[in-house]
mmCIF file of C-alpha atoms and ligand atoms in Angstrom:
data_model
loop_
_atom_site.group_PDB
_atom_site.id
_atom_site.type_symbol
_atom_site.label_atom_id
_atom_site.label_comp_id
_atom_site.label_asym_id
_atom_site.label_seq_id
_atom_site.Cartn_x
_atom_site.Cartn_y
_atom_site.Cartn_z
ATOM 1 C CA MET A 448 -27.674 -14.054 6.912
ATOM 2 C CA SER A 449 -26.160 -17.542 7.115
ATOM 3 C CA ASP A 450 -24.143 -18.976 4.224
ATOM 4 C CA THR A 451 -26.810 -21.613 3.592
ATOM 5 C CA LEU A 452 -29.490 -18.972 3.179
ATOM 6 C CA VAL A 453 -27.298 -16.972 0.796
ATOM 7 C CA VAL A 454 -26.610 -20.090 -1.271
ATOM 8 C CA ASP A 455 -30.355 -20.816 -1.419
ATOM 9 C CA ARG A 456 -31.039 -17.294 -2.594
ATOM 10 C CA ILE A 457 -28.280 -17.485 -5.214
ATOM 11 C CA GLN A 458 -29.699 -20.815 -6.417
ATOM 12 C CA ALA A 459 -33.152 -19.260 -6.815
ATOM 13 C CA SER A 460 -31.642 -16.337 -8.730
ATOM 14 C CA LEU A 461 -29.673 -18.698 -10.995
ATOM 15 C CA ILE A 462 -32.871 -20.525 -11.899
ATOM 16 C CA ARG A 463 -34.651 -17.232 -12.629
ATOM 17 C CA LEU A 464 -31.719 -16.057 -14.744
ATOM 18 C CA LYS A 465 -31.668 -19.411 -16.551
ATOM 19 C CA LEU A 466 -28.099 -20.344 -15.605
ATOM 20 C CA PRO A 467 -28.575 -24.074 -14.899
ATOM 21 C CA ARG A 468 -24.937 -25.103 -15.301
ATOM 22 C CA ILE A 469 -23.750 -22.584 -12.687
ATOM 23 C CA SER A 470 -26.533 -23.750 -10.384
ATOM 24 C CA GLU A 471 -25.279 -27.308 -10.791
ATOM 25 C CA ILE A 472 -21.611 -26.630 -10.079
ATOM 26 C CA LEU A 473 -21.845 -23.640 -7.715
ATOM 27 C CA GLU A 474 -21.184 -25.432 -4.439
ATOM 28 C CA GLY A 475 -18.371 -27.631 -5.785
ATOM 29 C CA VAL A 476 -16.564 -24.690 -7.398
ATOM 30 C CA MET A 477 -17.161 -22.585 -4.267
ATOM 31 C CA HIS A 478 -15.570 -25.168 -1.943
ATOM 32 C CA ALA A 479 -12.630 -25.738 -4.313
ATOM 33 C CA ALA A 480 -12.086 -21.973 -4.516
ATOM 34 C CA GLN A 481 -12.148 -21.670 -0.709
ATOM 35 C CA GLU A 482 -9.644 -24.507 -0.321
ATOM 36 C CA LYS A 483 -7.248 -23.163 -2.935
ATOM 37 C CA GLY A 484 -7.713 -19.563 -1.865
ATOM 38 C CA LYS A 485 -8.826 -18.504 -5.336
ATOM 39 C CA SER A 486 -9.683 -14.870 -5.998
ATOM 40 C CA TYR A 487 -13.279 -13.690 -6.423
ATOM 41 C CA LEU A 488 -12.457 -12.857 -10.025
ATOM 42 C CA SER A 489 -11.194 -16.304 -10.994
ATOM 43 C CA PHE A 490 -14.119 -17.914 -9.103
ATOM 44 C CA LEU A 491 -16.653 -15.887 -11.106
ATOM 45 C CA ASP A 492 -14.659 -16.426 -14.293
ATOM 46 C CA GLU A 493 -14.738 -20.204 -13.866
ATOM 47 C CA LEU A 494 -18.511 -20.255 -13.280
ATOM 48 C CA LEU A 495 -19.261 -18.125 -16.347
ATOM 49 C CA GLU A 496 -16.877 -20.085 -18.578
ATOM 50 C CA GLU A 497 -18.601 -23.335 -17.585
ATOM 51 C CA GLU A 498 -22.068 -21.949 -18.334
ATOM 52 C CA ILE A 499 -20.938 -20.732 -21.764
ATOM 53 C CA ALA A 500 -19.222 -24.046 -22.607
ATOM 54 C CA CYS A 501 -22.361 -25.947 -21.626
ATOM 55 C CA ARG A 502 -24.619 -23.683 -23.722
ATOM 56 C CA GLU A 503 -22.297 -23.966 -26.699
ATOM 57 C CA GLN A 504 -22.344 -27.764 -26.450
ATOM 58 C CA ARG A 505 -26.149 -27.738 -26.303
ATOM 59 C CA ARG A 506 -26.353 -25.429 -29.335
ATOM 60 C CA VAL A 507 -24.120 -27.776 -31.371
ATOM 61 C CA GLU A 508 -26.126 -30.841 -30.276
ATOM 62 C CA THR A 509 -29.461 -29.208 -31.183
ATOM 63 C CA SER A 510 -28.271 -27.960 -34.576
ATOM 64 C CA LEU A 511 -26.808 -31.358 -35.404
ATOM 65 C CA LYS A 512 -30.088 -33.023 -34.479
ATOM 66 C CA ILE A 513 -32.117 -30.842 -36.848
ATOM 67 C CA SER A 514 -29.471 -30.663 -39.597
ATOM 68 C CA GLY A 515 -30.419 -34.004 -41.165
ATOM 69 C CA LEU A 516 -26.813 -35.278 -41.241
ATOM 70 C CA PRO A 517 -26.876 -39.048 -41.913
ATOM 71 C CA PHE A 518 -23.959 -39.636 -39.511
ATOM 72 C CA ALA A 519 -21.492 -37.539 -37.540
ATOM 73 C CA LYS A 520 -18.004 -38.428 -38.739
ATOM 74 C CA GLY A 521 -15.283 -35.817 -38.638
ATOM 75 C CA ILE A 522 -12.259 -35.344 -40.859
ATOM 76 C CA GLU A 523 -10.043 -37.023 -38.223
ATOM 77 C CA GLU A 524 -11.892 -40.256 -39.018
ATOM 78 C CA PHE A 525 -11.075 -39.987 -42.717
ATOM 79 C CA ASP A 526 -8.153 -42.172 -43.767
ATOM 80 C CA PHE A 527 -6.330 -40.283 -46.513
ATOM 81 C CA THR A 528 -3.903 -43.175 -47.031
ATOM 82 C CA PHE A 529 -6.843 -45.144 -48.439
ATOM 83 C CA GLN A 530 -7.279 -42.531 -51.225
ATOM 84 C CA PRO A 531 -3.697 -41.834 -52.314
ATOM 85 C CA LYS A 532 -4.813 -39.918 -55.420
ATOM 86 C CA LEU A 533 -6.889 -37.489 -53.373
ATOM 87 C CA ASP A 534 -5.194 -34.113 -52.839
ATOM 88 C CA ARG A 535 -5.068 -34.009 -49.043
ATOM 89 C CA GLN A 536 -3.842 -30.408 -48.950
ATOM 90 C CA LYS A 537 -6.735 -29.248 -51.131
ATOM 91 C CA VAL A 538 -9.287 -31.077 -48.973
ATOM 92 C CA MET A 539 -7.769 -29.881 -45.687
ATOM 93 C CA SER A 540 -7.688 -26.270 -46.864
ATOM 94 C CA LEU A 541 -11.504 -26.341 -47.034
ATOM 95 C CA PHE A 542 -11.618 -26.877 -43.276
ATOM 96 C CA ASP A 543 -10.663 -23.279 -42.530
ATOM 97 C CA LEU A 544 -14.242 -22.641 -43.772
ATOM 98 C CA THR A 545 -13.185 -19.662 -45.887
ATOM 99 C CA PHE A 546 -15.343 -21.009 -48.729
ATOM 100 C CA ILE A 547 -18.439 -20.573 -46.541
ATOM 101 C CA ARG A 548 -17.480 -17.035 -45.514
ATOM 102 C CA GLN A 549 -16.960 -16.259 -49.221
ATOM 103 C CA LYS A 550 -20.283 -17.938 -50.177
ATOM 104 C CA GLY A 551 -18.454 -20.437 -52.393
ATOM 105 C CA ASN A 552 -19.388 -24.009 -53.265
ATOM 106 C CA VAL A 553 -17.697 -27.396 -53.075
ATOM 107 C CA ILE A 554 -18.423 -30.279 -55.412
ATOM 108 C CA PHE A 555 -17.341 -33.822 -54.601
ATOM 109 C CA LEU A 556 -17.385 -36.148 -57.586
ATOM 110 C CA GLY A 557 -16.562 -39.832 -57.740
ATOM 111 C CA PRO A 558 -17.908 -43.391 -57.776
ATOM 112 C CA PRO A 559 -19.818 -44.880 -54.807
ATOM 113 C CA GLY A 560 -18.005 -45.438 -51.517
ATOM 114 C CA VAL A 561 -15.000 -43.150 -52.055
ATOM 115 C CA GLY A 562 -15.962 -40.855 -49.167
ATOM 116 C CA LYS A 563 -17.905 -38.010 -50.834
ATOM 117 C CA THR A 564 -20.636 -37.961 -48.188
ATOM 118 C CA HIS A 565 -18.101 -38.450 -45.384
ATOM 119 C CA LEU A 566 -16.085 -35.387 -46.462
ATOM 120 C CA ALA A 567 -19.238 -33.290 -46.922
ATOM 121 C CA VAL A 568 -20.472 -34.310 -43.455
ATOM 122 C CA ALA A 569 -17.058 -33.560 -41.906
ATOM 123 C CA LEU A 570 -17.191 -30.029 -43.362
ATOM 124 C CA ALA A 571 -20.730 -29.583 -42.036
ATOM 125 C CA LEU A 572 -19.648 -30.684 -38.546
ATOM 126 C CA LYS A 573 -16.793 -28.205 -38.559
ATOM 127 C CA ALA A 574 -19.106 -25.418 -39.753
ATOM 128 C CA CYS A 575 -21.659 -26.269 -37.067
ATOM 129 C CA GLN A 576 -18.993 -26.168 -34.360
ATOM 130 C CA ALA A 577 -17.952 -22.768 -35.697
ATOM 131 C CA GLY A 578 -21.511 -21.507 -35.143
ATOM 132 C CA MET A 579 -22.710 -21.653 -38.762
ATOM 133 C CA SER A 580 -26.128 -23.024 -39.710
ATOM 134 C CA ILE A 581 -26.067 -26.275 -41.683
ATOM 135 C CA TYR A 582 -28.593 -28.396 -43.551
ATOM 136 C CA PHE A 583 -28.159 -31.799 -45.166
ATOM 137 C CA THR A 584 -30.454 -33.320 -47.775
ATOM 138 C CA THR A 585 -30.290 -35.735 -50.658
ATOM 139 C CA MET A 586 -31.225 -34.393 -54.082
ATOM 140 C CA GLU A 587 -34.289 -36.630 -54.102
ATOM 141 C CA ASP A 588 -35.593 -35.264 -50.778
ATOM 142 C CA LEU A 589 -34.728 -31.700 -51.731
ATOM 143 C CA ILE A 590 -36.781 -31.925 -54.934
ATOM 144 C CA GLU A 591 -39.745 -33.276 -52.986
ATOM 145 C CA LYS A 592 -39.484 -30.358 -50.567
ATOM 146 C CA LEU A 593 -39.070 -27.819 -53.370
ATOM 147 C CA LYS A 594 -42.159 -29.204 -55.127
ATOM 148 C CA LYS A 595 -44.218 -29.066 -51.960
ATOM 149 C CA ASP A 596 -43.115 -25.542 -51.072
ATOM 150 C CA HIS A 597 -43.415 -24.251 -54.634
ATOM 151 C CA GLY A 598 -47.194 -24.232 -54.421
ATOM 152 C CA ALA A 599 -47.188 -22.755 -50.907
ATOM 153 C CA GLU A 600 -47.613 -19.073 -50.305
ATOM 154 C CA ARG A 601 -44.205 -18.544 -48.686
ATOM 155 C CA LYS A 602 -42.426 -20.707 -51.302
ATOM 156 C CA GLY A 603 -40.165 -22.310 -48.705
ATOM 157 C CA ARG A 604 -38.780 -19.038 -47.344
ATOM 158 C CA GLY A 605 -37.469 -19.629 -43.840
ATOM 159 C CA ARG A 606 -36.831 -23.313 -44.553
ATOM 160 C CA GLY A 607 -33.473 -24.831 -43.549
ATOM 161 C CA TYR A 608 -32.610 -25.598 -47.157
ATOM 162 C CA ASN A 609 -32.958 -21.925 -48.050
ATOM 163 C CA LYS A 610 -31.634 -20.051 -45.077
ATOM 164 C CA SER A 611 -28.692 -22.183 -43.898
ATOM 165 C CA ALA A 612 -25.181 -20.861 -44.372
ATOM 166 C CA LEU A 613 -24.200 -24.293 -45.677
ATOM 167 C CA VAL A 614 -26.524 -26.685 -47.484
ATOM 168 C CA ILE A 615 -25.338 -30.124 -48.596
ATOM 169 C CA VAL A 616 -27.140 -31.683 -51.523
ATOM 170 C CA ASP A 617 -26.038 -35.307 -51.513
ATOM 171 C CA GLU A 618 -26.361 -37.779 -54.375
ATOM 172 C CA VAL A 619 -27.054 -35.422 -57.262
ATOM 173 C CA GLY A 620 -27.830 -37.500 -60.316
ATOM 174 C CA TYR A 621 -28.593 -40.803 -58.581
ATOM 175 C CA THR A 622 -32.234 -40.650 -59.544
ATOM 176 C CA PRO A 623 -33.533 -39.225 -62.827
ATOM 177 C CA ILE A 624 -35.576 -36.025 -62.604
ATOM 178 C CA ASN A 625 -38.080 -34.500 -65.008
ATOM 179 C CA ARG A 626 -37.954 -31.027 -66.547
ATOM 180 C CA GLU A 627 -40.117 -29.374 -63.925
ATOM 181 C CA GLU A 628 -37.988 -30.834 -61.108
ATOM 182 C CA CYS A 629 -34.890 -29.786 -62.942
ATOM 183 C CA ASN A 630 -36.139 -26.184 -63.133
ATOM 184 C CA LEU A 631 -36.887 -26.169 -59.408
ATOM 185 C CA PHE A 632 -33.401 -27.426 -58.645
ATOM 186 C CA PHE A 633 -31.840 -24.882 -60.970
ATOM 187 C CA ARG A 634 -33.779 -22.073 -59.305
ATOM 188 C CA PHE A 635 -32.642 -23.337 -55.905
ATOM 189 C CA ILE A 636 -28.969 -23.121 -56.951
ATOM 190 C CA ALA A 637 -29.519 -19.734 -58.600
ATOM 191 C CA ASN A 638 -31.105 -18.392 -55.391
ATOM 192 C CA ARG A 639 -28.106 -19.429 -53.304
ATOM 193 C CA TYR A 640 -25.577 -18.131 -55.824
ATOM 194 C CA GLU A 641 -23.169 -15.694 -54.089
ATOM 195 C CA LYS A 642 -25.517 -15.584 -51.079
ATOM 196 C CA ALA A 643 -24.689 -18.836 -49.287
ATOM 197 C CA SER A 644 -22.639 -21.991 -49.732
ATOM 198 C CA THR A 645 -23.696 -25.309 -51.160
ATOM 199 C CA ILE A 646 -21.837 -28.621 -51.188
ATOM 200 C CA ILE A 647 -22.863 -31.081 -53.872
ATOM 201 C CA THR A 648 -21.882 -34.707 -54.145
ATOM 202 C CA SER A 649 -22.400 -36.706 -57.321
ATOM 203 C CA ASN A 650 -21.357 -39.968 -58.905
ATOM 204 C CA LYS A 651 -21.827 -38.408 -62.349
ATOM 205 C CA ALA A 652 -19.140 -36.516 -64.253
ATOM 206 C CA PHE A 653 -20.103 -33.002 -65.429
ATOM 207 C CA SER A 654 -20.200 -34.363 -68.988
ATOM 208 C CA ASP A 655 -23.163 -36.549 -67.961
ATOM 209 C CA TRP A 656 -25.090 -33.639 -66.453
ATOM 210 C CA THR A 657 -26.607 -32.555 -69.782
ATOM 211 C CA GLU A 658 -28.537 -35.786 -69.872
ATOM 212 C CA LEU A 659 -29.392 -35.445 -66.197
ATOM 213 C CA PHE A 660 -30.839 -31.954 -66.578
ATOM 214 C CA HIS A 661 -32.393 -32.484 -70.038
ATOM 215 C CA ASP A 662 -31.726 -29.103 -71.603
ATOM 216 C CA PRO A 663 -28.089 -28.230 -72.538
ATOM 217 C CA VAL A 664 -28.895 -24.505 -72.214
ATOM 218 C CA ILE A 665 -30.112 -25.034 -68.672
ATOM 219 C CA VAL A 666 -27.098 -27.165 -67.790
ATOM 220 C CA THR A 667 -24.699 -24.527 -69.081
ATOM 221 C CA ALA A 668 -26.397 -21.777 -67.076
ATOM 222 C CA PHE A 669 -26.591 -24.066 -64.058
ATOM 223 C CA LEU A 670 -22.924 -25.099 -64.148
ATOM 224 C CA ASP A 671 -21.928 -21.503 -64.799
ATOM 225 C CA ARG A 672 -23.400 -20.409 -61.464
ATOM 226 C CA LEU A 673 -22.484 -23.533 -59.563
ATOM 227 C CA LEU A 674 -18.844 -23.608 -60.636
ATOM 228 C CA HIS A 675 -18.141 -19.893 -60.296
ATOM 229 C CA HIS A 676 -16.405 -19.560 -56.845
ATOM 230 C CA SER A 677 -16.235 -23.282 -56.339
ATOM 231 C CA VAL A 678 -13.778 -26.017 -55.491
ATOM 232 C CA VAL A 679 -14.200 -29.305 -57.351
ATOM 233 C CA ILE A 680 -12.783 -32.422 -55.737
ATOM 234 C CA ASN A 681 -12.797 -35.401 -58.041
ATOM 235 C CA ILE A 682 -12.105 -38.564 -56.070
ATOM 236 C CA LYS A 683 -10.667 -41.296 -58.230
ATOM 237 C CA GLY A 684 -10.232 -44.390 -56.153
ATOM 238 C CA ASN A 685 -11.718 -47.525 -54.683
ATOM 239 C CA SER A 686 -14.791 -47.858 -52.525
ATOM 240 C CA TYR A 687 -14.026 -47.811 -48.824
ATOM 241 C CA ARG A 688 -17.063 -50.020 -48.313
ATOM 242 C CA LEU A 689 -15.368 -52.744 -50.349
ATOM 243 C CA ARG A 690 -11.935 -52.421 -48.718
ATOM 244 C CA GLY A 691 -10.362 -55.740 -47.919
ATOM 245 C CA LYS A 692 -12.616 -57.368 -50.483
ATOM 246 C CA ILE A 693 -10.688 -56.200 -53.516
ATOM 247 C CA GLY A 694 -9.154 -59.128 -55.274
ATOM 248 C CA LYS A 695 -11.082 -61.467 -52.962
ATOM 249 C CA GLU A 696 -14.506 -62.965 -53.481
ATOM 250 C CA GLY A 697 -14.268 -62.042 -57.143
ATOM 251 C CA VAL A 698 -14.934 -58.340 -56.502
ATOM 252 C CA GLU A 699 -13.475 -56.317 -59.350
ATOM 253 C CA LEU A 700 -13.406 -52.555 -59.184
ATOM 254 C CA SER A 701 -13.320 -50.456 -62.287
ATOM 255 C CA GLN A 702 -11.675 -47.062 -62.214
ATOM 256 C CA PRO A 703 -13.772 -44.224 -63.679
HETATM 257 P P1 LIG B 1221 -19.797 -41.985 -50.991
HETATM 258 O O1 LIG B 1221 -20.645 -40.876 -50.488
HETATM 259 O O2 LIG B 1221 -18.670 -41.534 -51.855
HETATM 260 O O3 LIG B 1221 -20.588 -43.078 -51.659
HETATM 261 P P2 LIG B 1221 -19.322 -42.420 -48.178
HETATM 262 O O4 LIG B 1221 -18.752 -41.105 -47.773
HETATM 263 O O5 LIG B 1221 -20.739 -42.674 -47.804
HETATM 264 O O6 LIG B 1221 -19.103 -42.674 -49.736
HETATM 265 O O7 LIG B 1221 -18.399 -43.573 -47.583
HETATM 266 C C1 LIG B 1221 -18.887 -44.887 -47.352
HETATM 267 C C2 LIG B 1221 -18.481 -45.332 -45.958
HETATM 268 O O8 LIG B 1221 -17.088 -45.488 -45.892
HETATM 269 C C3 LIG B 1221 -18.819 -44.305 -44.882
HETATM 270 O O9 LIG B 1221 -19.138 -45.015 -43.700
HETATM 271 C C4 LIG B 1221 -17.540 -43.519 -44.714
HETATM 272 O O10 LIG B 1221 -17.420 -42.998 -43.417
HETATM 273 C C5 LIG B 1221 -16.494 -44.575 -44.991
HETATM 274 N N1 LIG B 1221 -15.307 -44.025 -45.661
HETATM 275 C C6 LIG B 1221 -15.185 -43.727 -46.968
HETATM 276 N N2 LIG B 1221 -13.939 -43.335 -47.269
HETATM 277 C C7 LIG B 1221 -13.250 -43.377 -46.109
HETATM 278 C C8 LIG B 1221 -11.878 -43.106 -45.748
HETATM 279 N N3 LIG B 1221 -10.971 -42.713 -46.668
HETATM 280 N N4 LIG B 1221 -11.525 -43.247 -44.444
HETATM 281 C C9 LIG B 1221 -12.427 -43.676 -43.529
HETATM 282 N N5 LIG B 1221 -13.710 -43.959 -43.806
HETATM 283 C C10 LIG B 1221 -14.119 -43.821 -45.076
HETATM 284 MG MG1 LIG B 1222 -22.699 -40.776 -50.527
#
């Protein structure tokens, strides 16, 4: 059988086996291997490595698309020199993702614009690249989803906000919630406790959470679960959004 016929047959097999990347690069890699006198083993190795790399990239792209992340900024885009009071070592140590493997939580506190969402997103990106499932939501959206699923038969089982290894609840405390919503949120945290990780961002100090969640007994029980196995990062600094404007245009920034 001629080489062309063999290549055609291999191409047909690659399509049937669903190996599109190998199909795409087969001839190029084959000619390069012939020219360089590569062994059969390294030829096959190169093809398989390429297929795996391509699949991995597609998996990351798909999970990022459905994760709900508001943007895709990594930690390398975070300028620590802008937040000199932020403990860089403590933040960077989160990026080994041990807290997710140990089902721990991270809480970012601080005024608007200090990078809470950015850091949470950067952790989610890293987790996604490491093959972990991620889900991003604001507190407001989460409560809407919890309310909708509460009445449903399956009560939101199988939903991204329940089953992901890492869920980010952004902007806790930005909008007031009623008692019923508060109970739903509390149950959500209780369900994830020691089972999966949650990152929370909030512009409210813990001392303000009693008012936020109405009932001091509920808040105590809530914080008890949330803070057990958790890292709290309190960012005290200026808004990155207002950088360059401080002292100009009459913009005054108050420190919390
Ligand atoms: P927060 O959630 O605390 O209100 P964000 O994380 O949304 O703040 O940050 C606001 C904007 O500023 C985002 O575009 C973010 O990427 C950027 N940003 C904030 N802090 C930094 C920083 N230290 N270095 C680089 N970009 C930053
Ligand atoms: Mg934010």
